[in-house]
PDB file of C-alpha atoms in Angstrom:
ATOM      1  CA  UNK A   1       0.000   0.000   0.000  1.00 90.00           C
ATOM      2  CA  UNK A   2       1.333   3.676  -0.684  1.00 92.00           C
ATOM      3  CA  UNK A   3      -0.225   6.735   0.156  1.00 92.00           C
ATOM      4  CA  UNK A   4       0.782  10.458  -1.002  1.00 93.00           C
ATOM      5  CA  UNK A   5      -0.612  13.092   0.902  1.00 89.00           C
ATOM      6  CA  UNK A   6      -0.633  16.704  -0.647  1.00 90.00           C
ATOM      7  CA  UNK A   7       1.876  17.576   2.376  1.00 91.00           C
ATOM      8  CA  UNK A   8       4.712  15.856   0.945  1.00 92.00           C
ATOM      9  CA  UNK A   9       3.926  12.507   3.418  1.00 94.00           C
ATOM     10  CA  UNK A  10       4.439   9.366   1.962  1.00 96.00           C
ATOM     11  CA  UNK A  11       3.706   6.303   3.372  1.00 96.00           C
ATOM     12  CA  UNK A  12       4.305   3.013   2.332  1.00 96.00           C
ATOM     13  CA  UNK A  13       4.019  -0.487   3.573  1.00 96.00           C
ATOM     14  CA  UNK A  14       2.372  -4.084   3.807  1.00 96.00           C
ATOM     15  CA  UNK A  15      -1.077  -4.067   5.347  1.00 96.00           C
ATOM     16  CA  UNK A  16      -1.146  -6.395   8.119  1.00 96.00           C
ATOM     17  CA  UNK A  17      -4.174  -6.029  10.245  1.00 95.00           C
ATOM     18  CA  UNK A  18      -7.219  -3.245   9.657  1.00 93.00           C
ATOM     19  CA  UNK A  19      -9.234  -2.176  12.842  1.00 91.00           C
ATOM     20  CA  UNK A  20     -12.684  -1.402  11.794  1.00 88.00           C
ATOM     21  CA  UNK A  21     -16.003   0.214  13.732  1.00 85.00           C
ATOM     22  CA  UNK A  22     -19.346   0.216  11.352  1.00 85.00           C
ATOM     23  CA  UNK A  23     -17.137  -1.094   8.865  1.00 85.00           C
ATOM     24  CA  UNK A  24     -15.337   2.099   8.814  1.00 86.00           C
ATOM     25  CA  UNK A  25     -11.540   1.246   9.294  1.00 89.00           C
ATOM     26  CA  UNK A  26     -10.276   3.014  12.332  1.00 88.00           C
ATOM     27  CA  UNK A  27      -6.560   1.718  12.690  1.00 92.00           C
ATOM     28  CA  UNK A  28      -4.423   0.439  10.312  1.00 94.00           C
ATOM     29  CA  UNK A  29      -1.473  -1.443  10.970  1.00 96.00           C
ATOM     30  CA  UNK A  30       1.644  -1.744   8.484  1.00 96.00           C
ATOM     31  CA  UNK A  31       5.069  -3.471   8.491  1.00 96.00           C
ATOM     32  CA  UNK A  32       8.075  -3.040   6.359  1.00 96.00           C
ATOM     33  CA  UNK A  33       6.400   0.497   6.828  1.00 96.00           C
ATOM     34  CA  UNK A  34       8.394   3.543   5.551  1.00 96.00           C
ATOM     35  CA  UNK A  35       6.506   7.263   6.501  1.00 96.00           C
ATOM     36  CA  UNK A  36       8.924  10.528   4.787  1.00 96.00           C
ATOM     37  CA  UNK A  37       8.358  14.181   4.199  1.00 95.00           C
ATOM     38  CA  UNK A  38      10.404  15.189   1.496  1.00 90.00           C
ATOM     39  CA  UNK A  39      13.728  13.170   2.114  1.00 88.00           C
ATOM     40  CA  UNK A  40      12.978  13.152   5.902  1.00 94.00           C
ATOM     41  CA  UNK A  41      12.403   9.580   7.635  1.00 94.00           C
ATOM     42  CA  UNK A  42       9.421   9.748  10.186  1.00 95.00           C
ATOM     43  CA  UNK A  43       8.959   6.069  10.557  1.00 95.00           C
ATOM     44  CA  UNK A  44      11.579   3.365   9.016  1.00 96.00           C
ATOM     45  CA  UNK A  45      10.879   0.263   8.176  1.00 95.00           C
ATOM     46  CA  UNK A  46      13.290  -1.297  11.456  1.00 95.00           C
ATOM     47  CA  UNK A  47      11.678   0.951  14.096  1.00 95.00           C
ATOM     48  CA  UNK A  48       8.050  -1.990  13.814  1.00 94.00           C
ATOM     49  CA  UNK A  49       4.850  -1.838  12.970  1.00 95.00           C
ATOM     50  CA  UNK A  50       3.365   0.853  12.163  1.00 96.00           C
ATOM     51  CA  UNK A  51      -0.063   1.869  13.107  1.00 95.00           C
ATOM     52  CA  UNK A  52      -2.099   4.515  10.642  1.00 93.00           C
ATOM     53  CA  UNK A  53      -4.994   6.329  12.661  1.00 89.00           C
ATOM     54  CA  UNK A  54      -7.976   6.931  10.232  1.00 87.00           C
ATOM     55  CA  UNK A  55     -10.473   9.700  10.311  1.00 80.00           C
ATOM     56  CA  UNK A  56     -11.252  13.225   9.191  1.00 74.00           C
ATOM     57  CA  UNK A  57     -10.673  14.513  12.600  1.00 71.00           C
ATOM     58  CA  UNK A  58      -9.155  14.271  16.059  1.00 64.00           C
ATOM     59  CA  UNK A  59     -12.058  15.425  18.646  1.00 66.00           C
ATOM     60  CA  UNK A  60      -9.816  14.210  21.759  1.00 57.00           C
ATOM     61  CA  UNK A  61      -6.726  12.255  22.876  1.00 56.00           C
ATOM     62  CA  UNK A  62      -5.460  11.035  26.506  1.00 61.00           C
ATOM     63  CA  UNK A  63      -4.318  14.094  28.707  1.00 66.00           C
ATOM     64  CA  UNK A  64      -6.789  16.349  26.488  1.00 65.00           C
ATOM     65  CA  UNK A  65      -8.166  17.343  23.187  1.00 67.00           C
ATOM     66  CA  UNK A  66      -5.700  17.404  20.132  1.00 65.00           C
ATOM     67  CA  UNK A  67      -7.416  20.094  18.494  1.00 70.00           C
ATOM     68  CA  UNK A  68      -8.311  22.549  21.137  1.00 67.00           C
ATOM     69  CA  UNK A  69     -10.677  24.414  18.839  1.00 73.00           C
ATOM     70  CA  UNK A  70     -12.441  21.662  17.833  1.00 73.00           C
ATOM     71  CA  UNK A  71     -12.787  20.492  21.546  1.00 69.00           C
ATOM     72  CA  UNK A  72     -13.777  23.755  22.742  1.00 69.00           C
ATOM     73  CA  UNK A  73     -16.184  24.814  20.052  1.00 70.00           C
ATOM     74  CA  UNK A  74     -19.035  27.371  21.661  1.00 63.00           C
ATOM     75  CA  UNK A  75     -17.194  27.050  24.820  1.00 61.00           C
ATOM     76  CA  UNK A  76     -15.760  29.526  27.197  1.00 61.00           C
ATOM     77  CA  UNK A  77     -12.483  28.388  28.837  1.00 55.00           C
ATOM     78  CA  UNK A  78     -12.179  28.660  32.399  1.00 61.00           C
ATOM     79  CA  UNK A  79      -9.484  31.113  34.036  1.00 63.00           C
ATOM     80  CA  UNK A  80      -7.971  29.215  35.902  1.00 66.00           C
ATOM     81  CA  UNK A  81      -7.604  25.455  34.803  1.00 66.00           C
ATOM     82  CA  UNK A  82      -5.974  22.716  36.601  1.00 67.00           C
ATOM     83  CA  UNK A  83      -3.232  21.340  34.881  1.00 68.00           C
ATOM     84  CA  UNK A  84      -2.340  17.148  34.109  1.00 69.00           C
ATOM     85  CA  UNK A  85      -0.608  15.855  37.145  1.00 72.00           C
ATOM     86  CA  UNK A  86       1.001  12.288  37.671  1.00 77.00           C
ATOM     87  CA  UNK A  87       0.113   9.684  40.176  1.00 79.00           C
ATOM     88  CA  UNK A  88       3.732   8.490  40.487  1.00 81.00           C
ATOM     89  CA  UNK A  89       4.490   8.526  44.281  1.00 84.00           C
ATOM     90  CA  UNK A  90       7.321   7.439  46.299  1.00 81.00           C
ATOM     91  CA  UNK A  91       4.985   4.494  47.488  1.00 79.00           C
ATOM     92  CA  UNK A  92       4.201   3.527  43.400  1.00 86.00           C
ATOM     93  CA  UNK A  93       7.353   3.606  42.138  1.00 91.00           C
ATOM     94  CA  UNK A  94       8.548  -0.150  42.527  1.00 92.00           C
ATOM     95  CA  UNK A  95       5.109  -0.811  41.662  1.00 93.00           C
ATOM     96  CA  UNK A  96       5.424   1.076  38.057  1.00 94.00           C
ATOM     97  CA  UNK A  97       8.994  -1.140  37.399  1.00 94.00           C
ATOM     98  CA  UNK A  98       7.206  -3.835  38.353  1.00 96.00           C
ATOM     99  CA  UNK A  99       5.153  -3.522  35.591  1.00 96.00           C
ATOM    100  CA  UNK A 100       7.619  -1.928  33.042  1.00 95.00           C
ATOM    101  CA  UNK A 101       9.600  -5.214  33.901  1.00 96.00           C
ATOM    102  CA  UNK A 102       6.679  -7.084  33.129  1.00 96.00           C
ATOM    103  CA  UNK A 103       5.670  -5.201  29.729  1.00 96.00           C
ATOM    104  CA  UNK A 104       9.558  -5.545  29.113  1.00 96.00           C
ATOM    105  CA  UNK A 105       9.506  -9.231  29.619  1.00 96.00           C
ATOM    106  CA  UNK A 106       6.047 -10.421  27.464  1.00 93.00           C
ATOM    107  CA  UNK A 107       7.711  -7.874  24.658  1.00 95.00           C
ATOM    108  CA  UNK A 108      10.857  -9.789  24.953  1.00 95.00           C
ATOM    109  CA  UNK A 109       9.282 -12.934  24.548  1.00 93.00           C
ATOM    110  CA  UNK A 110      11.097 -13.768  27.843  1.00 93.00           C
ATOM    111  CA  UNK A 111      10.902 -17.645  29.342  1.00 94.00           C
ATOM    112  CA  UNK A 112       7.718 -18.063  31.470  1.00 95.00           C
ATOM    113  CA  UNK A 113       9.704 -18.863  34.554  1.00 95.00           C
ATOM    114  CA  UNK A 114      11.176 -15.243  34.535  1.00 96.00           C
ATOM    115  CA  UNK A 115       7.819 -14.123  35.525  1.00 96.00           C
ATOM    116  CA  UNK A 116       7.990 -16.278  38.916  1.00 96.00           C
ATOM    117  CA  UNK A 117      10.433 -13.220  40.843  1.00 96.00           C
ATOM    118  CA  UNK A 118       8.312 -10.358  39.688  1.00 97.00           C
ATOM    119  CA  UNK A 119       5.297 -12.416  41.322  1.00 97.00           C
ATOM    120  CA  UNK A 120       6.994 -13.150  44.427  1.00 97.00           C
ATOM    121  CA  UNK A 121       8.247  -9.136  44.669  1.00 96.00           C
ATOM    122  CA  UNK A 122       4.132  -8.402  43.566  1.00 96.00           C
ATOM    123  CA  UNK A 123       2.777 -10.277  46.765  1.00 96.00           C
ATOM    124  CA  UNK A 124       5.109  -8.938  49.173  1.00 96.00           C
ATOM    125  CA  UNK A 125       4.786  -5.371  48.156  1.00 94.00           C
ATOM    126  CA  UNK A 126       1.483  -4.545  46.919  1.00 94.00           C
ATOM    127  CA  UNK A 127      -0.784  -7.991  47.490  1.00 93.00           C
ATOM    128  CA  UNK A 128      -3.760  -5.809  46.629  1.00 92.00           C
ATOM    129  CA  UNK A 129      -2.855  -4.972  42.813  1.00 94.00           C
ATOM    130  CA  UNK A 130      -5.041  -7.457  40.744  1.00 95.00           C
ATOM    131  CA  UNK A 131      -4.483  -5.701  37.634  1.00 96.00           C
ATOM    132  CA  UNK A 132      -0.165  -7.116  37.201  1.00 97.00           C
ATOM    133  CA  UNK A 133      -1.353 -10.595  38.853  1.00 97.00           C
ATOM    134  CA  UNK A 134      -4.185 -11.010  36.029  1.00 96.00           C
ATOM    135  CA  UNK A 135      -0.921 -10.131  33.414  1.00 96.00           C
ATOM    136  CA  UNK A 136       1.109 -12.578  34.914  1.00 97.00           C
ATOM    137  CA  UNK A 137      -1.573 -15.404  35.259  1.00 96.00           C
ATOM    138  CA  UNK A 138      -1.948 -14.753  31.275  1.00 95.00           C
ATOM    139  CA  UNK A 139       1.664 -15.390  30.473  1.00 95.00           C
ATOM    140  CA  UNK A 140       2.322 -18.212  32.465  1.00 96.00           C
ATOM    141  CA  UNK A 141      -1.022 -20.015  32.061  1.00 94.00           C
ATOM    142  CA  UNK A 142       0.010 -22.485  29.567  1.00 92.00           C
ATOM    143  CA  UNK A 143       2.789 -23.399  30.620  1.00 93.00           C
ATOM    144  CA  UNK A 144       2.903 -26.784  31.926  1.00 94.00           C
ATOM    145  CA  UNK A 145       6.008 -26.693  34.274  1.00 95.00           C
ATOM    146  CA  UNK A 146       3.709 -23.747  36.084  1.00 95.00           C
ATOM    147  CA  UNK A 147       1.233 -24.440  36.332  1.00 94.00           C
ATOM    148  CA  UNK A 148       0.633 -24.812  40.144  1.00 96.00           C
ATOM    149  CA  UNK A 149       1.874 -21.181  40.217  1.00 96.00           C
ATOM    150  CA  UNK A 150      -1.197 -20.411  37.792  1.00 96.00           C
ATOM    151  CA  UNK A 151      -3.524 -22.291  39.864  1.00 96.00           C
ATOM    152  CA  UNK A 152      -1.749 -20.365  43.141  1.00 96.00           C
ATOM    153  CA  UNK A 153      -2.982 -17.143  41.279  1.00 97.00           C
ATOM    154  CA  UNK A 154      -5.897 -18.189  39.910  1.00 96.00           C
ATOM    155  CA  UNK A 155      -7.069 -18.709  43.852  1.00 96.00           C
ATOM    156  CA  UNK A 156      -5.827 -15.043  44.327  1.00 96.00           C
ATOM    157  CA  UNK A 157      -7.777 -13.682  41.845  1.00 96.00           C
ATOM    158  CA  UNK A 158     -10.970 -16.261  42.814  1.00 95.00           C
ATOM    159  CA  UNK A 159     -10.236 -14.697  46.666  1.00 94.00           C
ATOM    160  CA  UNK A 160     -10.076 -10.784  45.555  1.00 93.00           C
ATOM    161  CA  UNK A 161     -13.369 -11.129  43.339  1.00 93.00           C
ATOM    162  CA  UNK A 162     -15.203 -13.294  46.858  1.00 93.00           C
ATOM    163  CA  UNK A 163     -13.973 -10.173  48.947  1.00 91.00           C
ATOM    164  CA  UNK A 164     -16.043  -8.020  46.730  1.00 84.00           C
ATOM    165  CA  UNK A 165     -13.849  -5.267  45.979  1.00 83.00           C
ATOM    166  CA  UNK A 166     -14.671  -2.871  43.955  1.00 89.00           C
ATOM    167  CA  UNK A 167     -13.115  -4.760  41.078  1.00 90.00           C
ATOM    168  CA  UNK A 168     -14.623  -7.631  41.188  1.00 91.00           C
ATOM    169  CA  UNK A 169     -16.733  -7.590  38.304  1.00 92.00           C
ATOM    170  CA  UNK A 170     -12.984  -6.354  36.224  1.00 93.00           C
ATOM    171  CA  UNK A 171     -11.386  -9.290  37.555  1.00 94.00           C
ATOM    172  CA  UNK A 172     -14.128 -11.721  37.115  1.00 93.00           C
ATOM    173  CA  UNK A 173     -14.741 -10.567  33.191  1.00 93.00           C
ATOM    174  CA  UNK A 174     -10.418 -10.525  32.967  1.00 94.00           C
ATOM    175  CA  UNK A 175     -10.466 -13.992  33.731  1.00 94.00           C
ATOM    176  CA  UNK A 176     -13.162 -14.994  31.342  1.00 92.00           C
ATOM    177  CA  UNK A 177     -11.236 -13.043  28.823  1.00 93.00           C
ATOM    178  CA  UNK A 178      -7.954 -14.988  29.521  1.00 92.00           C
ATOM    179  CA  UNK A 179      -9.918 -18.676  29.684  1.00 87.00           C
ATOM    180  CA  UNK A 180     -11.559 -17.636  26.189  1.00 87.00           C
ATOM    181  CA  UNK A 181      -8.209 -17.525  24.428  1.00 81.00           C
TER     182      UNK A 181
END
């Protein structure tokens, strides 16, 4: 596929998977993917897949609107507005590179068994978080030589959702997710 915008954007690449809503495609993702303005490398063929967002117009993104006139059309701002803050904390921290080790690891491909440490550090330090536990139970679910560590987790997650946290229903539906694959 190659596309020439009136810019001076080209893009050109292999269509590998097409996201669609009402049959209108919303996402399209390309390898061997090259995107250049003029002689000027945006996106090279090396640096993955690349992911083409489709529409006429961007009405809002994460941390606010792309195009603020768009988003604020017949609207007065307000003087003073509260700016994006973080929830990193001192207390979150070695919960965050727990799960960039994680994200690190199932992008890595890393052996199963790798995941067993980052567990062990998860239910020492924050037994609460559901959310990395579910990830973990995912990787190392079919995995044989595991598997009484997935059934160990399993229970965890089968314990949080009988406490009746608010996540219950999240975990309950995660697992059905993971058991449908």
């Amino acid at each position: 596929m190659s596309i020439h915008f009136s810019n001076g954007i080209k893009i050109s690449g292999i269509v590998i998977k097409t996201h669609y809503n009402n049959a209108t495609p919303l996402l399209i993702s390309l390898e061997d993917c090259s995107v250049t303005l003029n002689d000027q490398f945006l996106f090279r063929p090396e640096w993955g897949v690349y992911d083409l967002a489709c529409g006429s117009r961007i009405v809002s993104v994460f941390g606010g609107p792309a195009d603020w006139t768009a988003y604020y059309k017949n609207k007065k701002q307000k003087e003073n507005t509260i700016s994006q803050s973080s929830n990193l904390t001192e207390e979150n921290k070695s919960l965050n590179e727990l799960y960039s080790m994680v994200r690190e690891m199932r992008e890595k491909n890393i052996e199963k068994k790798e995941y067993i440490p980052v567990l062990e550090k998860l239910n020492n330090s924050f037994p609460n978080d559901w959310l990395l536990l579910m990830e973990i139970y995912e990787m190392i679910l079919t995995e044989k030589h595991l598997s009484k560590k997935a059934m160990e987790i399993h229970h965890q997650l089968k314990e949080m959702i009988s406490t009746g946290t608010q996540y219950s229903d999240i975990i309950e539906r995660g697992l059905a997710v993971i058991r449908s694959q």
